[in-house]
Amino acid sequence: LNIPEKSMISFFFFIIYLGPMVLMMIVLCVQIKCFHEIITIGYSVYHSYHLPWFRTLSWYFLLCVNYFFYGETVTDYFFTLVQREEPLRILSKYHRFISFALYLTGFCMFVLSLVKKHYRLQFYMFGWTHVTLLIVVTQSHLIIHNLFEGMIWFIVPISCVICNDIMAYMFGFFFGRTPLIKLSPKKTWEGFIGGFFATILSYVMAGYRYFVCPVEFNNDSNSFQVDCEPSELFQLQDYALPSILESVTGWTTVRLYPFQIHSIALSSFASIVGPFGGFFASGFKRAFKIKDFANTIPGHGGIMDRFDCQYLMATFVNVYIASFIRGPNPTKVIQQLLALRADQQLHIFNSLKAHLIEKGLLPALEEAAA
């Protein structure tokens, strides 16, 4: 490993130690830098340095989109904090209207800035900005959502991609002879398969609360915390082995964290589909005849060159959590009920009581209480 690589690895472990809120700020900084790199390419390719107001409008749209996403995130994950503070409660109530008004202001400014001899170029750059926002900003906020579900959902996918990239290159360099795709000829089928098996090892953090607990706001300590009773996903369970493996190993069962099974899905995606984010970025750079997105990191190009696969991976993880992991959250339901008016709470109470009586659950609960 050279000095920049050692520095990046050391920095990665250091920010993990600092906790999820610092990681969120790091993700925001990475997002802004990636946006800057792609927008700068658009400026240079289309020679749009003299377009009226366009550089200002690009950054204004970035601000608007971040305001929208961060507002949604804070309201969703830290509802207690929002309801406690009057200014935050007002901003939360009218958040989407404020976000739309901010975007509409930028849209009107763009229309007013149109110049007859630059119509086509201005619309090129308008589209370039919005596609960049879709690719970079939207997916970076999915990373933050994953992070708030528990740091393990942030660290393991990133580690899968990094490990896959390293092992794929090593296997391809020493053993590979079959190009996987012409856009990146050094990545071969053999390296691809080697990376697949290497990334399965990224499950070791499932036994630590610091990594598996979601980020929550504690009213008593008036601070954000990462502490909880781990869910069943992070508790050791016995699994029966298939008869073939039982005859080979002599074991009838094996103790695993359920998350380890999910980590196989994550590592499989990182090995099979994740690299196509890099191939997409390679095709993009070749289309505009550039080697790297920028020269921010010596010998490694820009920040976007390091995160091309990570954004695609983050989207998959977010969809995976929503589809297979996350269920109804009783805490959030109660928080929302407490924010209602007294008559609304009473109506919901009576409806719930009638439902429980109909199901035959309420008498059983009353007998148990007696």
mmCIF file of C-alpha atoms in Angstrom:
data_model
loop_
_atom_site.group_PDB
_atom_site.id
_atom_site.type_symbol
_atom_site.label_atom_id
_atom_site.label_comp_id
_atom_site.label_asym_id
_atom_site.label_seq_id
_atom_site.Cartn_x
_atom_site.Cartn_y
_atom_site.Cartn_z
ATOM 1 C CA LEU A 1 0.000 0.000 0.000
ATOM 2 C CA ASN A 2 1.280 3.465 -0.841
ATOM 3 C CA ILE A 3 0.988 6.503 1.429
ATOM 4 C CA PRO A 4 -2.364 7.821 0.022
ATOM 5 C CA GLU A 5 -3.958 4.367 0.407
ATOM 6 C CA LYS A 6 -2.693 4.005 3.985
ATOM 7 C CA SER A 7 -3.946 7.493 4.760
ATOM 8 C CA MET A 8 -7.419 6.727 3.367
ATOM 9 C CA ILE A 9 -7.660 3.464 5.346
ATOM 10 C CA SER A 10 -6.522 5.182 8.564
ATOM 11 C CA PHE A 11 -9.005 8.016 7.993
ATOM 12 C CA PHE A 12 -11.798 5.478 7.384
ATOM 13 C CA PHE A 13 -11.200 3.780 10.769
ATOM 14 C CA PHE A 14 -10.873 7.132 12.508
ATOM 15 C CA ILE A 15 -14.239 8.466 11.331
ATOM 16 C CA ILE A 16 -15.907 5.163 12.272
ATOM 17 C CA TYR A 17 -14.551 5.683 15.779
ATOM 18 C CA LEU A 18 -16.028 9.208 15.863
ATOM 19 C CA GLY A 19 -19.550 7.864 15.372
ATOM 20 C CA PRO A 20 -22.572 8.159 13.057
ATOM 21 C CA MET A 21 -23.136 11.924 13.261
ATOM 22 C CA VAL A 22 -19.559 12.615 12.125
ATOM 23 C CA LEU A 23 -19.986 9.994 9.401
ATOM 24 C CA MET A 24 -23.095 11.826 8.217
ATOM 25 C CA MET A 25 -21.092 15.047 7.859
ATOM 26 C CA ILE A 26 -18.355 13.166 5.984
ATOM 27 C CA VAL A 27 -20.968 11.775 3.575
ATOM 28 C CA LEU A 28 -22.255 15.315 3.011
ATOM 29 C CA CYS A 29 -18.726 16.569 2.250
ATOM 30 C CA VAL A 30 -18.125 13.672 -0.162
ATOM 31 C CA GLN A 31 -21.455 14.387 -1.843
ATOM 32 C CA ILE A 32 -20.602 18.073 -2.354
ATOM 33 C CA LYS A 33 -17.183 17.221 -3.780
ATOM 34 C CA CYS A 34 -18.616 14.613 -6.166
ATOM 35 C CA PHE A 35 -21.227 17.127 -7.319
ATOM 36 C CA HIS A 36 -18.485 19.704 -7.888
ATOM 37 C CA GLU A 37 -16.393 17.258 -9.948
ATOM 38 C CA ILE A 38 -19.243 16.271 -12.274
ATOM 39 C CA ILE A 39 -20.537 19.825 -12.688
ATOM 40 C CA THR A 40 -17.009 21.032 -13.493
ATOM 41 C CA ILE A 41 -16.764 18.416 -16.247
ATOM 42 C CA GLY A 42 -20.016 19.748 -17.696
ATOM 43 C CA TYR A 43 -18.683 23.303 -17.646
ATOM 44 C CA SER A 44 -15.483 22.314 -19.444
ATOM 45 C CA VAL A 45 -17.103 19.972 -21.985
ATOM 46 C CA TYR A 46 -19.818 22.410 -23.044
ATOM 47 C CA HIS A 47 -17.630 25.516 -22.598
ATOM 48 C CA SER A 48 -20.356 27.052 -20.466
ATOM 49 C CA TYR A 49 -18.253 29.325 -18.282
ATOM 50 C CA HIS A 50 -19.982 32.427 -19.601
ATOM 51 C CA LEU A 51 -23.573 31.291 -19.147
ATOM 52 C CA PRO A 52 -25.437 33.828 -17.005
ATOM 53 C CA TRP A 53 -26.065 32.691 -13.431
ATOM 54 C CA PHE A 54 -25.638 29.040 -14.211
ATOM 55 C CA ARG A 55 -22.847 28.174 -11.796
ATOM 56 C CA THR A 56 -24.805 29.928 -9.037
ATOM 57 C CA LEU A 57 -28.025 28.117 -9.980
ATOM 58 C CA SER A 58 -26.290 24.712 -9.964
ATOM 59 C CA TRP A 59 -25.180 25.181 -6.377
ATOM 60 C CA TYR A 60 -28.533 26.672 -5.445
ATOM 61 C CA PHE A 61 -30.313 23.521 -6.679
ATOM 62 C CA LEU A 62 -27.851 21.428 -4.653
ATOM 63 C CA LEU A 63 -28.788 23.444 -1.559
ATOM 64 C CA CYS A 64 -32.516 23.004 -2.247
ATOM 65 C CA VAL A 65 -32.287 19.242 -2.712
ATOM 66 C CA ASN A 66 -30.153 18.814 0.412
ATOM 67 C CA TYR A 67 -32.604 20.907 2.424
ATOM 68 C CA PHE A 68 -35.428 18.647 1.273
ATOM 69 C CA PHE A 69 -33.655 15.348 1.986
ATOM 70 C CA TYR A 70 -32.133 16.342 5.317
ATOM 71 C CA GLY A 71 -35.455 17.742 6.482
ATOM 72 C CA GLU A 72 -37.188 14.489 5.598
ATOM 73 C CA THR A 73 -34.474 12.506 7.378
ATOM 74 C CA VAL A 74 -34.593 14.550 10.578
ATOM 75 C CA THR A 75 -38.400 14.363 10.725
ATOM 76 C CA ASP A 76 -38.412 10.628 10.109
ATOM 77 C CA TYR A 77 -35.632 9.519 12.457
ATOM 78 C CA PHE A 78 -35.702 12.191 15.184
ATOM 79 C CA PHE A 79 -39.416 12.882 15.554
ATOM 80 C CA THR A 80 -39.114 13.407 19.320
ATOM 81 C CA LEU A 81 -36.545 16.162 18.888
ATOM 82 C CA VAL A 82 -38.621 17.857 16.193
ATOM 83 C CA GLN A 83 -41.784 17.874 18.301
ATOM 84 C CA ARG A 84 -39.945 19.230 21.328
ATOM 85 C CA GLU A 85 -38.575 22.339 19.606
ATOM 86 C CA GLU A 86 -41.160 24.830 18.323
ATOM 87 C CA PRO A 87 -39.087 26.142 15.354
ATOM 88 C CA LEU A 88 -38.334 22.592 14.225
ATOM 89 C CA ARG A 89 -41.992 21.627 14.563
ATOM 90 C CA ILE A 90 -43.060 24.512 12.306
ATOM 91 C CA LEU A 91 -40.341 23.735 9.750
ATOM 92 C CA SER A 92 -41.320 20.065 9.805
ATOM 93 C CA LYS A 93 -45.018 20.799 9.302
ATOM 94 C CA TYR A 94 -44.422 22.954 6.220
ATOM 95 C CA HIS A 95 -41.205 21.275 5.108
ATOM 96 C CA ARG A 96 -42.338 20.042 1.698
ATOM 97 C CA PHE A 97 -44.027 23.319 0.831
ATOM 98 C CA ILE A 98 -40.872 25.258 1.776
ATOM 99 C CA SER A 99 -38.743 22.837 -0.263
ATOM 100 C CA PHE A 100 -40.986 23.206 -3.289
ATOM 101 C CA ALA A 101 -40.987 27.005 -2.963
ATOM 102 C CA LEU A 102 -37.177 27.037 -2.843
ATOM 103 C CA TYR A 103 -36.921 24.839 -5.937
ATOM 104 C CA LEU A 104 -39.561 26.867 -7.763
ATOM 105 C CA THR A 105 -37.527 30.019 -7.083
ATOM 106 C CA GLY A 106 -34.490 28.429 -8.726
ATOM 107 C CA PHE A 107 -36.595 27.230 -11.645
ATOM 108 C CA CYS A 108 -37.941 30.742 -12.254
ATOM 109 C CA MET A 109 -34.428 32.196 -11.988
ATOM 110 C CA PHE A 110 -33.279 29.737 -14.666
ATOM 111 C CA VAL A 111 -36.102 30.716 -17.018
ATOM 112 C CA LEU A 112 -35.359 34.407 -16.485
ATOM 113 C CA SER A 113 -31.665 33.818 -17.215
ATOM 114 C CA LEU A 114 -32.290 32.286 -20.665
ATOM 115 C CA VAL A 115 -30.377 34.055 -23.424
ATOM 116 C CA LYS A 116 -31.426 33.663 -27.046
ATOM 117 C CA LYS A 117 -28.049 32.617 -28.432
ATOM 118 C CA HIS A 118 -27.445 30.111 -25.604
ATOM 119 C CA TYR A 119 -30.852 28.353 -25.347
ATOM 120 C CA ARG A 120 -29.636 24.855 -26.222
ATOM 121 C CA LEU A 121 -26.502 25.101 -24.119
ATOM 122 C CA GLN A 122 -28.435 26.362 -21.108
ATOM 123 C CA PHE A 123 -30.903 23.497 -21.303
ATOM 124 C CA TYR A 124 -27.996 21.036 -21.701
ATOM 125 C CA MET A 125 -26.538 22.289 -18.443
ATOM 126 C CA PHE A 126 -29.935 22.384 -16.729
ATOM 127 C CA GLY A 127 -30.368 18.697 -17.534
ATOM 128 C CA TRP A 128 -26.738 17.961 -16.584
ATOM 129 C CA THR A 129 -27.304 19.529 -13.154
ATOM 130 C CA HIS A 130 -30.505 17.598 -12.456
ATOM 131 C CA VAL A 131 -29.066 14.246 -13.544
ATOM 132 C CA THR A 132 -26.070 14.924 -11.284
ATOM 133 C CA LEU A 133 -28.421 15.692 -8.405
ATOM 134 C CA LEU A 134 -30.276 12.441 -9.065
ATOM 135 C CA ILE A 135 -27.120 10.313 -9.206
ATOM 136 C CA VAL A 136 -25.081 11.928 -6.437
ATOM 137 C CA VAL A 137 -27.366 13.673 -3.951
ATOM 138 C CA THR A 138 -30.253 11.203 -3.889
ATOM 139 C CA GLN A 139 -27.992 8.193 -3.452
ATOM 140 C CA SER A 140 -25.805 9.895 -0.851
ATOM 141 C CA HIS A 141 -28.884 10.417 1.298
ATOM 142 C CA LEU A 142 -29.669 6.738 0.979
ATOM 143 C CA ILE A 143 -26.227 6.157 2.517
ATOM 144 C CA ILE A 144 -27.278 8.346 5.462
ATOM 145 C CA HIS A 145 -30.532 6.409 5.826
ATOM 146 C CA ASN A 146 -28.548 3.167 5.919
ATOM 147 C CA LEU A 147 -26.227 4.684 8.507
ATOM 148 C CA PHE A 148 -29.105 5.657 10.798
ATOM 149 C CA GLU A 149 -30.425 2.096 10.679
ATOM 150 C CA GLY A 150 -27.166 1.007 12.307
ATOM 151 C CA MET A 151 -23.534 1.602 11.421
ATOM 152 C CA ILE A 152 -23.203 -2.004 10.277
ATOM 153 C CA TRP A 153 -25.446 -1.189 7.304
ATOM 154 C CA PHE A 154 -22.970 1.534 6.371
ATOM 155 C CA ILE A 155 -19.658 -0.195 7.068
ATOM 156 C CA VAL A 156 -20.323 -3.694 5.707
ATOM 157 C CA PRO A 157 -21.526 -2.581 2.226
ATOM 158 C CA ILE A 158 -18.594 -0.166 1.891
ATOM 159 C CA SER A 159 -16.189 -2.906 2.999
ATOM 160 C CA CYS A 160 -17.755 -5.342 0.533
ATOM 161 C CA VAL A 161 -17.127 -2.971 -2.364
ATOM 162 C CA ILE A 162 -13.580 -2.151 -1.230
ATOM 163 C CA CYS A 163 -12.689 -5.797 -0.639
ATOM 164 C CA ASN A 164 -14.253 -6.853 -3.930
ATOM 165 C CA ASP A 165 -12.342 -4.174 -5.815
ATOM 166 C CA ILE A 166 -9.009 -5.123 -4.232
ATOM 167 C CA MET A 167 -9.452 -8.888 -4.581
ATOM 168 C CA ALA A 168 -10.857 -8.637 -8.096
ATOM 169 C CA TYR A 169 -7.815 -6.652 -9.177
ATOM 170 C CA MET A 170 -5.396 -9.044 -7.435
ATOM 171 C CA PHE A 171 -7.006 -12.200 -8.797
ATOM 172 C CA GLY A 172 -7.311 -10.644 -12.221
ATOM 173 C CA PHE A 173 -3.695 -9.409 -12.235
ATOM 174 C CA PHE A 174 -2.145 -12.706 -11.109
ATOM 175 C CA PHE A 175 -4.558 -15.312 -12.485
ATOM 176 C CA GLY A 176 -6.969 -13.600 -14.867
ATOM 177 C CA ARG A 177 -6.822 -13.764 -18.615
ATOM 178 C CA THR A 178 -10.460 -13.277 -19.598
ATOM 179 C CA PRO A 179 -11.622 -9.638 -19.804
ATOM 180 C CA LEU A 180 -14.983 -9.079 -18.123
ATOM 181 C CA ILE A 181 -15.811 -5.862 -19.961
ATOM 182 C CA LYS A 182 -13.804 -3.713 -22.337
ATOM 183 C CA LEU A 183 -14.411 -0.559 -20.325
ATOM 184 C CA SER A 184 -12.162 -1.935 -17.551
ATOM 185 C CA PRO A 185 -9.927 -4.611 -19.104
ATOM 186 C CA LYS A 186 -7.929 -5.320 -15.918
ATOM 187 C CA LYS A 187 -11.022 -6.662 -14.178
ATOM 188 C CA THR A 188 -11.485 -10.236 -15.359
ATOM 189 C CA TRP A 189 -13.964 -12.994 -14.780
ATOM 190 C CA GLU A 190 -11.472 -14.775 -12.580
ATOM 191 C CA GLY A 191 -10.944 -11.651 -10.499
ATOM 192 C CA PHE A 192 -14.700 -11.117 -10.345
ATOM 193 C CA ILE A 193 -15.211 -14.585 -8.807
ATOM 194 C CA GLY A 194 -12.282 -14.130 -6.429
ATOM 195 C CA GLY A 195 -13.751 -10.865 -5.200
ATOM 196 C CA PHE A 196 -17.120 -12.555 -4.646
ATOM 197 C CA PHE A 197 -15.719 -15.063 -2.165
ATOM 198 C CA ALA A 198 -13.520 -12.470 -0.453
ATOM 199 C CA THR A 199 -16.392 -10.088 0.352
ATOM 200 C CA ILE A 200 -18.407 -12.743 2.247
ATOM 201 C CA LEU A 201 -16.045 -12.263 5.196
ATOM 202 C CA SER A 202 -17.434 -8.819 6.049
ATOM 203 C CA TYR A 203 -19.860 -9.821 8.814
ATOM 204 C CA VAL A 204 -17.732 -9.728 11.954
ATOM 205 C CA MET A 205 -19.328 -6.642 13.530
ATOM 206 C CA ALA A 206 -22.724 -8.230 14.142
ATOM 207 C CA GLY A 207 -21.934 -8.875 17.806
ATOM 208 C CA TYR A 208 -21.270 -5.246 18.819
ATOM 209 C CA ARG A 209 -24.060 -2.866 19.873
ATOM 210 C CA TYR A 210 -22.077 0.144 18.698
ATOM 211 C CA PHE A 211 -22.418 -1.104 15.134
ATOM 212 C CA VAL A 212 -25.891 -2.682 15.112
ATOM 213 C CA CYS A 213 -28.044 -0.167 17.034
ATOM 214 C CA PRO A 214 -29.864 2.599 15.129
ATOM 215 C CA VAL A 215 -29.181 6.250 15.877
ATOM 216 C CA GLU A 216 -31.748 7.700 18.295
ATOM 217 C CA PHE A 217 -32.257 10.939 20.178
ATOM 218 C CA ASN A 218 -32.345 10.548 23.959
ATOM 219 C CA ASN A 219 -34.572 13.123 25.665
ATOM 220 C CA ASP A 220 -33.056 12.450 29.081
ATOM 221 C CA SER A 221 -29.450 13.079 28.072
ATOM 222 C CA ASN A 222 -30.456 15.554 25.353
ATOM 223 C CA SER A 223 -28.076 13.886 22.904
ATOM 224 C CA PHE A 224 -27.907 11.377 20.081
ATOM 225 C CA GLN A 225 -27.037 7.848 21.136
ATOM 226 C CA VAL A 226 -26.278 4.428 19.698
ATOM 227 C CA ASP A 227 -27.460 1.982 22.340
ATOM 228 C CA CYS A 228 -30.228 -0.588 22.291
ATOM 229 C CA GLU A 229 -31.158 -4.197 22.873
ATOM 230 C CA PRO A 230 -30.011 -5.871 19.630
ATOM 231 C CA SER A 231 -32.814 -7.213 17.474
ATOM 232 C CA GLU A 232 -33.101 -10.878 16.521
ATOM 233 C CA LEU A 233 -31.106 -10.046 13.417
ATOM 234 C CA PHE A 234 -28.023 -9.642 15.612
ATOM 235 C CA GLN A 235 -28.580 -12.484 18.086
ATOM 236 C CA LEU A 236 -26.944 -15.867 17.630
ATOM 237 C CA GLN A 237 -29.311 -18.593 16.454
ATOM 238 C CA ASP A 238 -28.960 -22.284 15.643
ATOM 239 C CA TYR A 239 -29.379 -23.338 12.028
ATOM 240 C CA ALA A 240 -29.671 -26.952 10.877
ATOM 241 C CA LEU A 241 -27.089 -27.952 8.304
ATOM 242 C CA PRO A 242 -28.092 -29.732 5.087
ATOM 243 C CA SER A 243 -27.398 -33.457 5.139
ATOM 244 C CA ILE A 244 -24.527 -33.088 2.651
ATOM 245 C CA LEU A 245 -22.685 -30.583 4.855
ATOM 246 C CA GLU A 246 -23.571 -32.605 7.960
ATOM 247 C CA SER A 247 -21.876 -35.693 6.527
ATOM 248 C CA VAL A 248 -18.756 -33.677 5.680
ATOM 249 C CA THR A 249 -18.408 -31.634 8.888
ATOM 250 C CA GLY A 250 -20.066 -33.949 11.406
ATOM 251 C CA TRP A 251 -22.122 -31.013 12.728
ATOM 252 C CA THR A 252 -25.904 -31.067 12.869
ATOM 253 C CA THR A 253 -26.322 -27.351 13.571
ATOM 254 C CA VAL A 254 -24.290 -24.167 13.338
ATOM 255 C CA ARG A 255 -24.667 -20.943 15.363
ATOM 256 C CA LEU A 256 -24.849 -17.822 13.225
ATOM 257 C CA TYR A 257 -26.078 -14.271 13.370
ATOM 258 C CA PRO A 258 -29.015 -13.925 10.950
ATOM 259 C CA PHE A 259 -27.219 -10.849 9.626
ATOM 260 C CA GLN A 260 -24.465 -13.132 8.318
ATOM 261 C CA ILE A 261 -26.994 -14.663 5.939
ATOM 262 C CA HIS A 262 -28.024 -11.196 4.775
ATOM 263 C CA SER A 263 -24.340 -10.283 4.381
ATOM 264 C CA ILE A 264 -24.090 -12.972 1.704
ATOM 265 C CA ALA A 265 -26.759 -11.100 -0.292
ATOM 266 C CA LEU A 266 -24.862 -7.831 0.193
ATOM 267 C CA SER A 267 -21.527 -9.317 -0.832
ATOM 268 C CA SER A 268 -23.118 -11.064 -3.820
ATOM 269 C CA PHE A 269 -24.499 -7.757 -5.065
ATOM 270 C CA ALA A 270 -21.136 -6.065 -4.444
ATOM 271 C CA SER A 271 -19.414 -8.699 -6.573
ATOM 272 C CA ILE A 272 -21.951 -9.265 -9.325
ATOM 273 C CA VAL A 273 -23.719 -5.932 -9.841
ATOM 274 C CA GLY A 274 -21.668 -3.383 -7.888
ATOM 275 C CA PRO A 275 -18.783 -3.232 -10.395
ATOM 276 C CA PHE A 276 -21.191 -2.025 -13.071
ATOM 277 C CA GLY A 277 -21.252 1.303 -11.239
ATOM 278 C CA GLY A 278 -17.532 1.488 -11.986
ATOM 279 C CA PHE A 279 -18.086 0.400 -15.577
ATOM 280 C CA PHE A 280 -20.696 3.140 -15.960
ATOM 281 C CA ALA A 281 -18.227 5.706 -14.626
ATOM 282 C CA SER A 282 -15.511 4.381 -16.957
ATOM 283 C CA GLY A 283 -17.852 4.718 -19.939
ATOM 284 C CA PHE A 284 -18.756 8.239 -18.837
ATOM 285 C CA LYS A 285 -15.107 9.290 -18.660
ATOM 286 C CA ARG A 286 -14.314 7.737 -22.023
ATOM 287 C CA ALA A 287 -17.298 9.477 -23.590
ATOM 288 C CA PHE A 288 -15.835 12.857 -22.578
ATOM 289 C CA LYS A 289 -12.201 11.830 -23.142
ATOM 290 C CA ILE A 290 -11.018 12.315 -19.575
ATOM 291 C CA LYS A 291 -8.918 9.974 -17.445
ATOM 292 C CA ASP A 292 -10.318 10.859 -14.022
ATOM 293 C CA PHE A 293 -13.132 12.957 -12.609
ATOM 294 C CA ALA A 294 -10.539 15.165 -10.884
ATOM 295 C CA ASN A 295 -7.076 14.964 -9.323
ATOM 296 C CA THR A 296 -8.141 15.387 -5.693
ATOM 297 C CA ILE A 297 -6.380 12.212 -4.473
ATOM 298 C CA PRO A 298 -2.804 11.791 -5.826
ATOM 299 C CA GLY A 299 -2.670 8.683 -7.990
ATOM 300 C CA HIS A 300 -6.359 7.890 -7.542
ATOM 301 C CA GLY A 301 -8.172 10.684 -9.386
ATOM 302 C CA GLY A 302 -11.167 12.422 -7.865
ATOM 303 C CA ILE A 303 -13.505 11.544 -5.037
ATOM 304 C CA MET A 304 -16.083 10.344 -7.559
ATOM 305 C CA ASP A 305 -13.537 7.857 -8.929
ATOM 306 C CA ARG A 306 -13.499 6.212 -5.480
ATOM 307 C CA PHE A 307 -17.274 6.258 -4.947
ATOM 308 C CA ASP A 308 -18.644 5.190 -8.326
ATOM 309 C CA CYS A 309 -19.586 1.712 -7.037
ATOM 310 C CA GLN A 310 -20.496 2.869 -3.532
ATOM 311 C CA TYR A 311 -23.514 4.886 -4.666
ATOM 312 C CA LEU A 312 -25.036 1.925 -6.503
ATOM 313 C CA MET A 313 -24.331 -0.306 -3.507
ATOM 314 C CA ALA A 314 -25.986 2.176 -1.125
ATOM 315 C CA THR A 315 -29.170 2.200 -3.218
ATOM 316 C CA PHE A 316 -29.340 -1.588 -3.135
ATOM 317 C CA VAL A 317 -28.805 -1.691 0.641
ATOM 318 C CA ASN A 318 -31.564 0.865 1.217
ATOM 319 C CA VAL A 319 -34.005 -1.098 -0.965
ATOM 320 C CA TYR A 320 -32.922 -4.343 0.724
ATOM 321 C CA ILE A 321 -33.544 -2.947 4.217
ATOM 322 C CA ALA A 322 -36.971 -1.603 3.222
ATOM 323 C CA SER A 323 -37.949 -4.888 1.539
ATOM 324 C CA PHE A 324 -36.551 -7.566 3.861
ATOM 325 C CA ILE A 325 -35.432 -6.005 7.168
ATOM 326 C CA ARG A 326 -37.413 -3.000 8.351
ATOM 327 C CA GLY A 327 -40.856 -3.626 9.813
ATOM 328 C CA PRO A 328 -43.439 -1.431 11.542
ATOM 329 C CA ASN A 329 -41.805 0.626 14.283
ATOM 330 C CA PRO A 330 -44.035 0.838 17.416
ATOM 331 C CA THR A 331 -41.933 3.658 18.864
ATOM 332 C CA LYS A 332 -42.520 5.891 15.833
ATOM 333 C CA VAL A 333 -46.240 5.075 15.834
ATOM 334 C CA ILE A 334 -46.560 6.085 19.495
ATOM 335 C CA GLN A 335 -44.585 9.281 18.894
ATOM 336 C CA GLN A 336 -46.921 10.250 16.065
ATOM 337 C CA LEU A 337 -49.999 9.425 18.164
ATOM 338 C CA LEU A 338 -48.776 11.632 20.994
ATOM 339 C CA ALA A 339 -48.476 14.526 18.537
ATOM 340 C CA LEU A 340 -52.220 14.341 17.722
ATOM 341 C CA ARG A 341 -54.988 16.301 19.412
ATOM 342 C CA ALA A 342 -56.687 14.755 22.448
ATOM 343 C CA ASP A 343 -59.919 13.988 20.544
ATOM 344 C CA GLN A 344 -57.947 12.285 17.766
ATOM 345 C CA GLN A 345 -56.036 10.198 20.305
ATOM 346 C CA LEU A 346 -59.315 9.185 21.966
ATOM 347 C CA HIS A 347 -60.826 8.174 18.612
ATOM 348 C CA ILE A 348 -57.814 6.007 17.807
ATOM 349 C CA PHE A 349 -57.931 4.487 21.314
ATOM 350 C CA ASN A 350 -61.602 3.509 20.910
ATOM 351 C CA SER A 351 -60.986 2.111 17.442
ATOM 352 C CA LEU A 352 -58.020 0.067 18.668
ATOM 353 C CA LYS A 353 -59.996 -1.150 21.692
ATOM 354 C CA ALA A 354 -62.884 -2.292 19.485
ATOM 355 C CA HIS A 355 -60.431 -4.064 17.172
ATOM 356 C CA LEU A 356 -58.758 -5.914 20.076
ATOM 357 C CA ILE A 357 -62.111 -6.955 21.530
ATOM 358 C CA GLU A 358 -63.214 -8.232 18.114
ATOM 359 C CA LYS A 359 -60.026 -10.280 17.838
ATOM 360 C CA GLY A 360 -60.529 -11.641 21.354
ATOM 361 C CA LEU A 361 -57.252 -10.193 22.592
ATOM 362 C CA LEU A 362 -58.430 -7.573 25.057
ATOM 363 C CA PRO A 363 -60.153 -9.953 27.538
ATOM 364 C CA ALA A 364 -57.005 -12.102 27.581
ATOM 365 C CA LEU A 365 -54.912 -9.022 28.332
ATOM 366 C CA GLU A 366 -57.281 -7.968 31.122
ATOM 367 C CA GLU A 367 -57.187 -11.472 32.696
ATOM 368 C CA ALA A 368 -53.395 -11.488 32.530
ATOM 369 C CA ALA A 369 -53.327 -8.084 34.240
ATOM 370 C CA ALA A 370 -55.665 -9.331 36.977
#
